[in-house]
XYZ file of C-alpha atoms in Angstrom:
669
model
C 4.078 -7.723 14.539
C 2.546 -11.224 14.341
C 1.596 -10.650 10.699
C 5.180 -9.689 9.819
C 6.542 -12.663 11.729
C 4.286 -15.074 9.826
C 5.382 -13.527 6.521
C 9.053 -13.887 7.481
C 8.475 -17.460 8.661
C 6.712 -18.315 5.385
C 9.584 -16.907 3.318
C 12.119 -18.833 5.408
C 10.081 -22.034 5.012
C 10.016 -21.508 1.237
C 13.783 -20.913 1.160
C 14.285 -24.076 3.237
C 12.150 -26.097 0.813
C 14.036 -24.685 -2.148
C 17.395 -25.368 -0.471
C 16.417 -28.973 0.283
C 15.348 -29.474 -3.317
C 18.516 -27.923 -4.758
C 20.664 -29.949 -2.358
C 18.922 -33.113 -3.540
C 19.830 -32.112 -7.102
C 23.488 -31.900 -5.938
C 23.703 -28.150 -6.403
C 26.771 -26.495 -4.881
C 26.596 -24.340 -1.741
C 27.512 -21.116 -3.562
C 24.846 -21.676 -6.203
C 22.217 -22.409 -3.534
C 23.189 -19.261 -1.626
C 23.065 -17.121 -4.770
C 19.696 -18.542 -5.806
C 18.313 -17.932 -2.309
C 19.410 -14.296 -2.456
C 17.879 -13.611 -5.881
C 14.643 -15.511 -5.208
C 13.843 -14.038 -1.774
C 12.502 -10.734 -3.232
C 10.149 -12.719 -5.472
C 9.007 -14.835 -2.525
C 8.352 -11.653 -0.532
C 6.259 -10.299 -3.437
C 4.226 -13.493 -3.430
C 3.582 -13.318 0.327
C 3.454 -9.573 1.077
C 0.270 -8.417 2.868
C -1.261 -11.884 2.452
C -2.513 -11.950 6.042
C -3.955 -8.441 6.040
C -6.972 -8.889 3.775
C -9.792 -11.215 2.803
C -11.424 -10.992 -0.610
C -15.113 -11.695 -1.183
C -14.891 -15.502 -1.392
C -12.418 -15.732 1.474
C -14.806 -14.110 3.953
C -16.900 -17.282 4.071
C -14.471 -19.930 2.753
C -11.885 -19.317 5.467
C -14.458 -20.237 8.117
C -14.802 -23.751 6.677
C -11.036 -24.297 6.559
C -10.508 -22.899 10.057
C -13.360 -24.818 11.679
C -13.434 -28.048 9.715
C -14.253 -29.974 12.903
C -17.495 -28.236 13.797
C -19.047 -26.157 10.996
C -21.282 -27.080 8.046
C -19.024 -27.841 5.083
C -20.789 -25.649 2.546
C -18.053 -25.670 -0.077
C -17.565 -29.430 0.234
C -21.277 -29.986 -0.389
C -20.967 -27.865 -3.535
C -18.195 -30.150 -4.795
C -15.343 -27.705 -4.199
C -12.478 -26.981 -1.779
C -12.135 -30.644 -0.797
C -8.368 -30.802 -1.255
C -7.955 -27.630 0.811
C -10.140 -29.179 3.517
C -7.807 -32.197 3.467
C -4.386 -30.520 3.187
C -5.046 -27.288 5.106
C -8.153 -27.862 7.227
C -7.032 -31.188 8.703
C -3.559 -29.981 9.870
C -5.160 -26.851 11.351
C -7.669 -29.013 13.224
C -4.783 -31.036 14.654
C -2.903 -27.842 15.575
C -6.013 -26.452 17.263
C -6.379 -29.593 19.407
C -2.688 -29.808 20.304
C -2.009 -26.121 20.950
C -5.383 -24.799 22.067
C -4.814 -21.666 19.942
C -7.725 -19.279 19.519
C -9.218 -18.685 16.072
C -7.432 -15.316 15.860
C -4.069 -17.052 16.167
C -5.042 -19.965 13.915
C -6.094 -17.517 11.204
C -2.442 -16.491 10.953
C -1.572 -20.037 9.873
C -4.281 -20.583 7.230
C -2.897 -18.608 4.302
C 0.796 -19.391 4.980
C 0.071 -23.139 5.137
C -2.017 -22.933 1.965
C 0.782 -20.936 0.289
C 3.520 -23.392 1.354
C 1.550 -26.358 -0.010
C 1.143 -24.493 -3.295
C 4.849 -23.634 -3.383
C 5.739 -27.293 -2.796
C 3.568 -28.286 -5.772
C 5.282 -25.591 -7.874
C 8.656 -27.187 -7.053
C 7.259 -30.564 -8.152
C 6.070 -29.039 -11.434
C 9.478 -27.478 -12.099
C 11.305 -30.684 -11.151
C 9.298 -32.806 -13.581
C 9.714 -30.290 -16.395
C 13.478 -30.326 -15.840
C 13.401 -34.133 -15.994
C 11.619 -34.011 -19.349
C 14.251 -31.595 -20.682
C 17.136 -34.040 -20.098
C 19.521 -31.122 -19.653
C 21.097 -31.906 -16.289
C 24.159 -29.803 -17.086
C 21.857 -26.805 -17.573
C 19.729 -27.521 -14.497
C 20.379 -24.215 -12.707
C 19.542 -22.148 -15.777
C 16.372 -24.165 -16.372
C 15.313 -24.010 -12.711
C 15.916 -20.261 -12.468
C 13.927 -19.440 -15.605
C 11.038 -21.709 -14.635
C 11.005 -20.385 -11.053
C 10.804 -16.719 -12.048
C 8.308 -17.386 -14.851
C 5.914 -19.182 -12.487
C 6.373 -17.089 -9.355
C 6.010 -13.787 -11.233
C 2.931 -14.810 -13.192
C 0.152 -12.541 -11.822
C -2.563 -15.228 -11.773
C -0.240 -17.498 -9.770
C 0.622 -14.790 -7.224
C -3.058 -13.952 -6.830
C -4.124 -17.591 -6.448
C -1.415 -18.215 -3.872
C -2.444 -15.203 -1.774
C -6.131 -16.117 -1.683
C -7.501 -18.975 0.407
C -10.024 -20.489 -1.977
C -10.098 -23.175 -4.664
C -8.032 -21.366 -7.330
C -4.479 -22.229 -6.288
C -4.628 -25.966 -5.629
C -6.934 -26.710 -8.582
C -4.556 -24.823 -10.877
C -1.359 -26.335 -9.465
C -2.500 -29.955 -9.071
C -4.114 -29.842 -12.527
C -0.874 -28.525 -14.019
C 1.213 -31.052 -12.086
C -1.004 -33.863 -13.408
C -0.285 -32.901 -17.016
C 3.437 -32.448 -16.364
C 3.597 -35.844 -14.616
C 1.732 -37.345 -17.559
C 4.268 -35.812 -19.965
C 7.239 -36.982 -17.872
C 5.855 -40.489 -17.432
C 4.952 -40.694 -21.112
C 8.434 -39.719 -22.246
C 10.350 -41.850 -19.752
C 8.026 -44.890 -19.688
C 7.602 -44.267 -15.961
C 4.476 -46.021 -14.681
C 4.822 -44.443 -11.250
C 4.614 -40.902 -12.645
C 1.773 -41.886 -14.948
C -0.393 -43.121 -12.074
C 0.707 -40.204 -9.878
C -0.761 -37.942 -12.567
C -4.175 -39.501 -11.834
C -3.814 -38.776 -8.106
C -2.749 -35.188 -8.815
C -5.613 -34.659 -11.268
C -8.075 -36.053 -8.699
C -6.779 -33.637 -6.055
C -7.199 -30.789 -8.544
C -10.705 -31.871 -9.579
C -11.747 -32.175 -5.909
C -10.821 -28.537 -5.528
C -12.530 -27.056 -8.592
C -14.165 -28.298 -11.786
C -11.448 -26.755 -13.997
C -9.326 -29.873 -13.376
C -12.113 -32.387 -13.991
C -11.408 -32.679 -17.754
C -7.717 -33.201 -16.925
C -8.691 -36.089 -14.647
C -10.525 -37.772 -17.511
C -7.563 -37.214 -19.833
C -5.318 -38.989 -17.322
C -7.839 -41.785 -16.693
C -7.923 -42.539 -20.412
C -4.325 -41.915 -21.494
C -2.475 -43.557 -18.600
C -3.896 -47.077 -19.176
C -3.294 -46.711 -22.918
C 0.324 -45.648 -22.455
C 1.134 -48.314 -19.864
C -0.492 -51.025 -21.982
C 1.107 -49.871 -25.242
C 4.555 -50.634 -23.813
C 3.592 -54.307 -23.539
C 3.121 -56.778 -26.390
C 0.901 -54.947 -28.890
C 0.973 -57.687 -31.501
C -1.032 -60.115 -29.365
C -4.576 -58.711 -29.333
C -5.769 -60.876 -26.437
C -2.781 -59.859 -24.322
C -3.326 -56.225 -25.255
C -6.993 -56.307 -24.221
C -6.021 -57.947 -20.927
C -3.378 -55.275 -20.195
C -5.710 -52.422 -21.101
C -8.438 -53.865 -18.875
C -6.126 -54.313 -15.892
C -4.571 -50.858 -16.246
C -7.981 -49.234 -16.665
C -9.071 -50.911 -13.436
C -5.919 -49.609 -11.732
C -6.680 -46.091 -12.971
C -10.279 -46.252 -11.716
C -9.186 -47.645 -8.341
C -6.513 -44.929 -8.017
C -8.959 -42.045 -8.404
C -11.682 -43.739 -6.304
C -9.269 -44.398 -3.429
C -8.024 -40.788 -3.560
C -11.601 -39.509 -3.291
C -12.516 -41.969 -0.525
C -9.341 -41.154 1.418
C -10.198 -37.443 1.362
C -13.764 -38.201 2.412
C -12.620 -40.485 5.259
C -10.261 -37.891 6.738
C -12.872 -35.126 6.640
C -15.566 -37.407 8.093
C -13.154 -38.381 10.867
C -12.515 -34.789 11.975
C -15.928 -33.248 11.300
C -18.404 -33.900 14.099
C -21.301 -31.611 13.258
C -21.966 -31.813 9.533
C -20.683 -35.075 8.088
C -20.577 -34.799 4.266
C -23.446 -36.779 2.784
C -22.773 -40.255 1.419
C -24.603 -39.689 -1.840
C -22.403 -41.092 -4.609
C -23.261 -38.237 -6.985
C -21.887 -35.759 -4.455
C -19.038 -37.991 -3.283
C -17.722 -38.559 -6.802
C -18.707 -35.124 -8.095
C -15.073 -34.364 -9.114
C -15.524 -36.947 -11.882
C -18.629 -35.300 -13.327
C -18.155 -31.625 -12.427
C -16.676 -30.945 -15.866
C -20.169 -31.434 -17.296
C -21.448 -28.345 -15.433
C -20.941 -25.866 -18.334
C -22.934 -28.080 -20.710
C -25.681 -28.809 -18.157
C -25.850 -25.115 -17.252
C -26.304 -24.130 -20.888
C -29.088 -26.711 -21.157
C -30.768 -25.241 -18.073
C -29.745 -28.038 -15.704
C -26.679 -26.601 -13.960
C -27.824 -27.952 -10.598
C -28.807 -31.321 -12.083
C -26.199 -33.509 -10.335
C -27.092 -32.069 -6.944
C -30.814 -32.692 -7.498
C -30.062 -36.440 -7.683
C -28.661 -36.583 -4.150
C -31.785 -37.950 -2.543
C -31.907 -40.978 -4.849
C -28.461 -42.453 -4.119
C -27.906 -41.572 -0.474
C -26.324 -44.816 0.736
C -22.839 -46.289 1.052
C -24.138 -49.313 -0.875
C -24.084 -47.279 -4.078
C -20.324 -46.653 -3.828
C -19.310 -50.111 -5.158
C -21.996 -49.770 -7.839
C -20.538 -46.447 -9.002
C -16.988 -47.842 -8.813
C -18.028 -50.813 -10.955
C -19.726 -48.601 -13.547
C -16.717 -46.275 -13.725
C -14.324 -49.205 -14.112
C -16.503 -50.833 -16.760
C -16.758 -47.597 -18.732
C -12.986 -47.042 -18.637
C -12.271 -50.641 -19.632
C -14.645 -50.592 -22.612
C -13.642 -47.107 -23.752
C -9.898 -47.720 -23.481
C -10.128 -51.128 -25.191
C -12.007 -49.515 -28.084
C -9.438 -46.744 -28.428
C -6.522 -49.168 -28.141
C -7.892 -51.456 -30.866
C -8.390 -48.458 -33.160
C -4.820 -47.297 -32.481
C -3.462 -50.806 -33.024
C -5.178 -51.029 -36.382
C -3.990 -47.540 -37.341
C -0.404 -48.375 -36.348
C -0.372 -51.038 -39.043
C -1.627 -48.605 -41.664
C 1.030 -46.682 -43.569
C -1.068 -43.558 -44.198
C -2.063 -43.350 -40.516
C 1.579 -43.557 -39.418
C 2.598 -40.851 -41.891
C -0.367 -38.613 -40.971
C 0.258 -38.983 -37.231
C 3.944 -38.193 -37.528
C 3.254 -35.257 -39.856
C 0.670 -33.815 -37.448
C 3.045 -34.067 -34.477
C 5.863 -32.479 -36.485
C 3.630 -29.603 -37.587
C 1.859 -29.136 -34.242
C 4.365 -26.492 -33.021
C 3.709 -24.513 -36.212
C -0.049 -24.866 -35.710
C 0.333 -23.658 -32.122
C 2.335 -20.582 -33.137
C -0.320 -19.721 -35.710
C -3.093 -20.210 -33.135
C -1.228 -18.081 -30.594
C -0.786 -15.256 -33.105
C -4.408 -15.367 -34.286
C -5.837 -15.468 -30.768
C -3.470 -12.715 -29.614
C -4.687 -10.468 -32.434
C -8.312 -11.325 -31.577
C -7.702 -10.470 -27.921
C -5.912 -7.195 -28.616
C -8.496 -6.008 -31.152
C -11.380 -7.105 -28.934
C -9.947 -5.107 -26.024
C -10.598 -1.873 -27.898
C -13.591 -2.725 -30.085
C -15.926 -5.052 -28.156
C -18.576 -3.280 -26.098
C -19.553 -5.648 -23.269
C -22.604 -4.668 -21.232
C -23.766 -6.044 -17.896
C -27.360 -7.111 -17.520
C -29.822 -6.845 -15.988
C -28.671 -3.316 -15.035
C -28.299 -2.481 -18.723
C -30.762 -4.825 -20.453
C -30.346 -5.777 -24.118
C -32.093 -3.424 -26.517
C -35.413 -4.568 -27.979
C -34.683 -7.066 -30.726
C -31.251 -7.918 -29.319
C -30.345 -11.408 -28.161
C -30.918 -12.224 -24.471
C -28.364 -14.785 -23.159
C -30.072 -17.862 -21.661
C -27.735 -18.117 -18.652
C -26.510 -15.814 -15.903
C -23.870 -15.990 -13.193
C -24.336 -14.437 -9.747
C -27.538 -12.804 -11.033
C -25.612 -11.025 -13.788
C -24.983 -11.667 -17.476
C -22.899 -10.141 -20.262
C -24.407 -9.141 -23.591
C -22.974 -7.466 -26.669
C -26.009 -6.121 -28.516
C -26.003 -9.147 -30.822
C -29.045 -9.771 -32.987
C -29.065 -13.547 -32.616
C -27.540 -16.461 -30.689
C -24.851 -17.249 -33.280
C -23.520 -13.680 -33.282
C -23.604 -13.555 -29.483
C -21.592 -16.793 -29.216
C -18.997 -15.585 -31.734
C -18.508 -12.316 -29.828
C -18.485 -14.282 -26.564
C -15.569 -16.354 -27.909
C -13.737 -13.156 -28.873
C -14.452 -11.747 -25.401
C -12.984 -14.848 -23.756
C -9.753 -14.253 -25.679
C -9.828 -10.596 -24.640
C -9.773 -11.656 -20.976
C -7.170 -14.355 -21.675
C -4.773 -12.103 -23.599
C -5.075 -9.296 -21.048
C -3.732 -11.675 -18.385
C -0.567 -12.612 -20.333
C 2.538 -10.586 -19.429
C 4.277 -8.942 -22.384
C 7.448 -10.906 -21.622
C 5.620 -14.190 -22.240
C 4.279 -12.858 -25.558
C 7.822 -11.916 -26.644
C 9.032 -15.339 -25.517
C 6.379 -17.104 -27.615
C 7.414 -15.177 -30.729
C 11.106 -15.780 -29.992
C 10.383 -19.513 -29.764
C 8.562 -19.283 -33.099
C 11.649 -17.727 -34.707
C 13.831 -20.517 -33.303
C 11.371 -23.111 -34.598
C 11.398 -21.699 -38.127
C 15.197 -21.637 -38.083
C 15.667 -25.239 -36.927
C 12.353 -27.028 -37.582
C 13.249 -29.389 -34.754
C 10.777 -32.110 -33.754
C 9.233 -31.574 -30.321
C 10.702 -33.734 -27.564
C 7.402 -33.898 -25.656
C 4.234 -34.409 -27.722
C 2.155 -34.367 -24.524
C 3.357 -30.851 -23.632
C 2.802 -29.678 -27.210
C -0.765 -30.992 -27.179
C -1.216 -29.408 -23.740
C -0.144 -26.076 -25.275
C -2.809 -26.517 -27.964
C -5.446 -27.250 -25.322
C -4.432 -24.169 -23.301
C -4.813 -21.974 -26.391
C -8.222 -23.453 -27.217
C -9.602 -23.254 -23.656
C -10.982 -19.689 -24.052
C -12.726 -20.862 -27.233
C -14.551 -23.526 -25.189
C -15.400 -20.982 -22.469
C -16.883 -18.587 -25.011
C -18.732 -21.302 -26.919
C -20.397 -22.606 -23.743
C -21.039 -19.079 -22.388
C -19.018 -19.837 -19.261
C -18.213 -16.729 -17.147
C -14.710 -15.414 -17.803
C -12.275 -13.679 -15.461
C -8.485 -13.740 -15.475
C -8.407 -16.099 -12.492
C -10.743 -18.560 -14.249
C -8.005 -19.032 -16.864
C -5.159 -19.431 -14.357
C -4.443 -23.094 -15.164
C -4.256 -22.442 -18.906
C -2.148 -19.301 -18.462
C 0.286 -21.250 -16.283
C 0.498 -24.053 -18.868
C 1.092 -21.535 -21.658
C 3.895 -19.925 -19.650
C 5.536 -23.220 -18.660
C 5.503 -24.657 -22.176
C 7.001 -21.475 -23.634
C 9.835 -21.487 -21.091
C 10.282 -25.217 -21.723
C 10.562 -24.587 -25.474
C 13.203 -21.905 -24.897
C 15.358 -24.196 -22.766
C 14.745 -27.145 -25.090
C 16.114 -25.264 -28.095
C 19.852 -25.646 -28.401
C 20.698 -22.032 -27.746
C 24.055 -21.363 -26.127
C 23.036 -21.538 -22.488
C 26.356 -20.374 -21.149
C 26.674 -17.518 -23.606
C 26.908 -14.004 -22.224
C 24.145 -12.728 -24.504
C 21.769 -15.424 -23.272
C 22.419 -14.517 -19.642
C 21.864 -10.822 -20.347
C 18.659 -11.592 -22.265
C 17.374 -13.773 -19.405
C 18.061 -11.058 -16.818
C 16.448 -8.429 -19.064
C 13.339 -10.598 -19.525
C 12.979 -11.094 -15.767
C 13.429 -7.343 -15.191
C 10.767 -6.539 -17.801
C 8.412 -8.989 -16.119
C 9.064 -7.353 -12.736
C 8.535 -3.850 -14.126
C 5.227 -4.853 -15.684
C 3.923 -6.777 -12.661
C 5.047 -4.662 -9.669
C 2.570 -1.747 -10.099
C -0.270 -4.142 -9.256
C 0.833 -5.155 -5.774
C -0.203 -6.464 -3.318
C -2.766 -8.869 -4.882
C -1.749 -8.527 -8.574
C -5.291 -9.361 -9.668
C -5.573 -5.998 -11.428
C -2.632 -6.824 -13.712
C -2.897 -5.832 -17.332
C -0.119 -5.800 -19.961
C 1.673 -2.619 -20.956
C -0.240 -2.244 -24.212
C -3.711 -2.455 -22.610
C -4.956 1.019 -21.697
C -8.189 3.015 -21.985
C -8.778 6.755 -21.781
C -8.153 8.605 -18.534
C -11.834 9.559 -18.383
C -12.902 5.915 -18.458
C -10.184 4.846 -16.010
C -11.149 7.400 -13.373
C -14.966 7.297 -13.551
C -17.411 4.498 -12.627
C -18.196 2.184 -15.547
C -21.881 1.684 -14.805
C -23.207 -1.432 -16.464
C -20.006 -1.886 -18.457
C -17.688 -4.871 -18.267
C -14.042 -4.538 -19.161
C -11.225 -7.095 -19.430
C -9.471 -5.885 -16.298
C -9.871 -6.691 -12.630
C -12.358 -4.335 -10.966
C -11.693 -5.286 -7.335
C -12.770 -8.223 -5.197
C -12.871 -6.862 -1.651
C -9.119 -6.398 -1.167
C -9.632 -2.641 -1.516
C -11.009 -2.486 2.050
C -7.634 -3.390 3.544
C -5.685 -1.281 1.036
C -7.885 1.773 1.590
C -7.973 1.226 5.362
C -4.184 1.282 5.580
C -4.013 4.449 3.495
C -6.668 6.163 5.607
C -4.745 5.145 8.719
C -1.506 6.524 7.281
C -3.062 9.846 6.282
C -4.669 10.299 9.679
C -1.424 9.457 11.476
C 0.381 12.073 9.382
C -2.076 14.644 10.746
C -1.550 13.350 14.298
C -4.903 11.566 14.367
C -5.801 7.947 15.018
C -8.563 5.728 13.707
C -10.308 5.857 17.068
C -14.044 6.257 16.555
C -13.737 5.861 12.796
C -16.454 4.074 10.823
C -15.694 2.587 7.410
C -18.569 1.720 5.083
C -17.922 -0.506 2.065
C -20.186 -1.753 -0.731
C -18.331 -5.034 -1.401
C -17.726 -7.915 0.967
C -14.147 -8.158 2.227
C -12.134 -7.837 5.418
C -9.211 -5.859 6.808
C -7.395 -8.321 9.072
C -5.268 -7.567 12.124
C -5.712 -3.808 11.942
C -4.098 -1.952 14.830
C -7.065 0.301 15.530
C -10.686 0.200 16.613
C -12.172 1.260 13.278
C -15.578 -0.344 12.713
C -16.432 -1.791 9.291
C -19.971 -1.848 7.856
C -21.283 -3.412 4.652
C -23.483 -0.791 2.983
C -26.261 -3.246 2.118
C -26.724 -4.106 5.796
C -26.920 -0.504 7.037
C -30.066 1.436 7.797
C -28.290 4.435 9.318
C -25.315 6.333 7.901
C -23.042 8.861 9.553
C -21.463 11.748 7.666
C -18.629 13.150 9.767
C -14.897 13.503 9.273
C -14.561 10.134 11.047
C -16.670 8.284 8.464
C -15.289 6.858 5.240
C -17.063 5.194 2.319
C -15.198 2.714 0.079
C -17.004 2.114 -3.210
C -15.839 -0.873 -5.257
C -15.948 -0.482 -9.046
C -17.182 -4.024 -9.695
C -20.334 -3.560 -7.612
C -21.013 -0.176 -9.206
C -20.783 -1.841 -12.621
C -23.007 -4.826 -11.772
C -25.716 -3.355 -9.558
C -24.962 0.323 -9.308
C -26.000 2.220 -6.179
C -26.129 5.969 -6.265
C -22.624 7.331 -6.764
C -21.401 10.759 -5.583
C -20.174 11.941 -8.995
C -19.923 15.582 -7.941
C -17.993 14.877 -4.725
C -14.172 14.906 -4.901
C -12.890 11.588 -3.491
C -10.795 11.528 -0.345
C -8.622 8.866 -1.981
C -8.669 6.378 -4.843
C -7.350 2.831 -5.189
C -5.842 2.603 -8.644
C -3.424 0.404 -10.552
C -1.462 2.032 -13.352
C -4.160 4.673 -13.629
C -7.219 2.396 -13.550
C -9.385 3.060 -10.474
C -10.859 -0.018 -8.774
C -12.306 1.823 -5.748
C -13.131 5.334 -4.571
C -12.893 6.517 -0.956
C -15.141 9.362 0.217
C -15.167 11.111 3.583
C -18.507 11.559 5.315
C -18.275 15.321 5.833
C -17.389 15.825 2.140
C -20.515 13.918 1.141
C -22.618 15.983 3.542
C -21.130 19.233 2.264
C -22.246 18.352 -1.280
C -25.693 17.199 -0.165
C -25.157 13.527 -0.982
C -26.641 10.717 1.118
C -26.913 6.940 0.721
C -30.355 5.383 0.886
């Protein structure tokens, strides 16, 4: 009952936030009511079952957020989750002190609060995109399309349902770029500097936003200074220097504010004062390069050398000096180029042709991803080691690495780039692909100049991100691309609204409704987490889908611990249908996860921690596909499963009953 109540309360809070926003935009009562009615089902989808499961990462991350006052801050020390500690952990600490709630009750608030903060940032993203569009008379159409596109994007739903660093890094990173685009177009200094704060909050959460922070730190001072007198070189240098200092101070104060709040509430494990760790969000983007060079832990190894508050002003001075010198150099180059006719023509030509370049890139990468889905054979080492003479990748992740049977490093990197696009393309809903091609048709018909160069360049960066991942041999999963997938979706919807199609036309309304319905049809089979989403065209043989893929990696989600809750509920339902309860039931699982707030006394065991196994009708074994693929235990191939967890035919977990295993002579060791 409490779980349902928290879900209802979260939906109502989201509707209230949306209503307040629409009211501020002077939307009529009838329109607000209608929008509330049509958006509630989508909000329910985004929240459903959120408080009933914990995935692998959540099982240990949630403890830090829940107990920020008195537990070691492991994720903070690794340079991650800092914005969640600030925005979720701190309010929960205050609630714990004021209310005296137990941890069981407080756990009910963690995910909803995290979700609401994410939803608020989504509204900010949509609002700033609408401002860039300058189509106030078409606000409701623009808001509705952007809302459904974002809230139905599988990687967004998944990130919002999981309490880790994915959601806030994705959303604050995206907001930073949208604020940068809005401030750039409208000459709005406030939005430009807010983009730095947003990027810092994203980079504090996860390294994926660290490059965005540097983009903002460099572009904001240049844009603000360019609006001043550019003819006077001395004045220009002065403005660039001052604005670079402002940018450096903005990000430093954001980091120090977060640190101060966490230090204030945490009494047992105060985050260390080492400047390398404190300002890690500024350098975390270097991790892929350092990792490839064999120094992935390099920044953390320097902690002992700079462990004093006295180094903070030194670091701040060095950062400011670097930004000042770099931005002055860039500004002087741009100033000189602006006075050169060929540079002006080349720059304008490039911006005019950038949409065409992006459509070509999208098509090429889509073809690479689709072809790679069916032709690339990705193997997981060390379970399946490379054949003698084949290339051995120099880096691993979580004691595992992917290889393709390549004969040398160059071939391996090329296939790795293709594989990154396979993962990327398999996370894009078919509706978004159709939308991109529809936008291309409109572009070729009108050849209209883009109204937001920043968003167009952002689109280019999103398309090239998998290339960088593959080139640097960075691990790839659909959730690792969430920021770029969200940007790709937003820019495509933006382009549709930006084009002067007849917004009020009946055909347009029908097409919009049809697109949303297609998106729903494609996404719904993957509830409740939506991590296992794959587009309609992406399918393998039934034999592959229903049998363990030992040592084989595929572009789809293979489970992350959520199957324990899903399988547990289904076991409970089947037993209740036969007038039995889960009393005395033992559930063994091979992947870390948790079934929260179950209304039974079933006992859960992680297989790796067990030395004794029971094989009765009250014992159930949940075997996750991902673990079988990476470090396969013995698997009961000849035993018919009691149940399977599958999404559109692809099995992510098998459930076996103990007495069935015993009957077939199978035992775990």
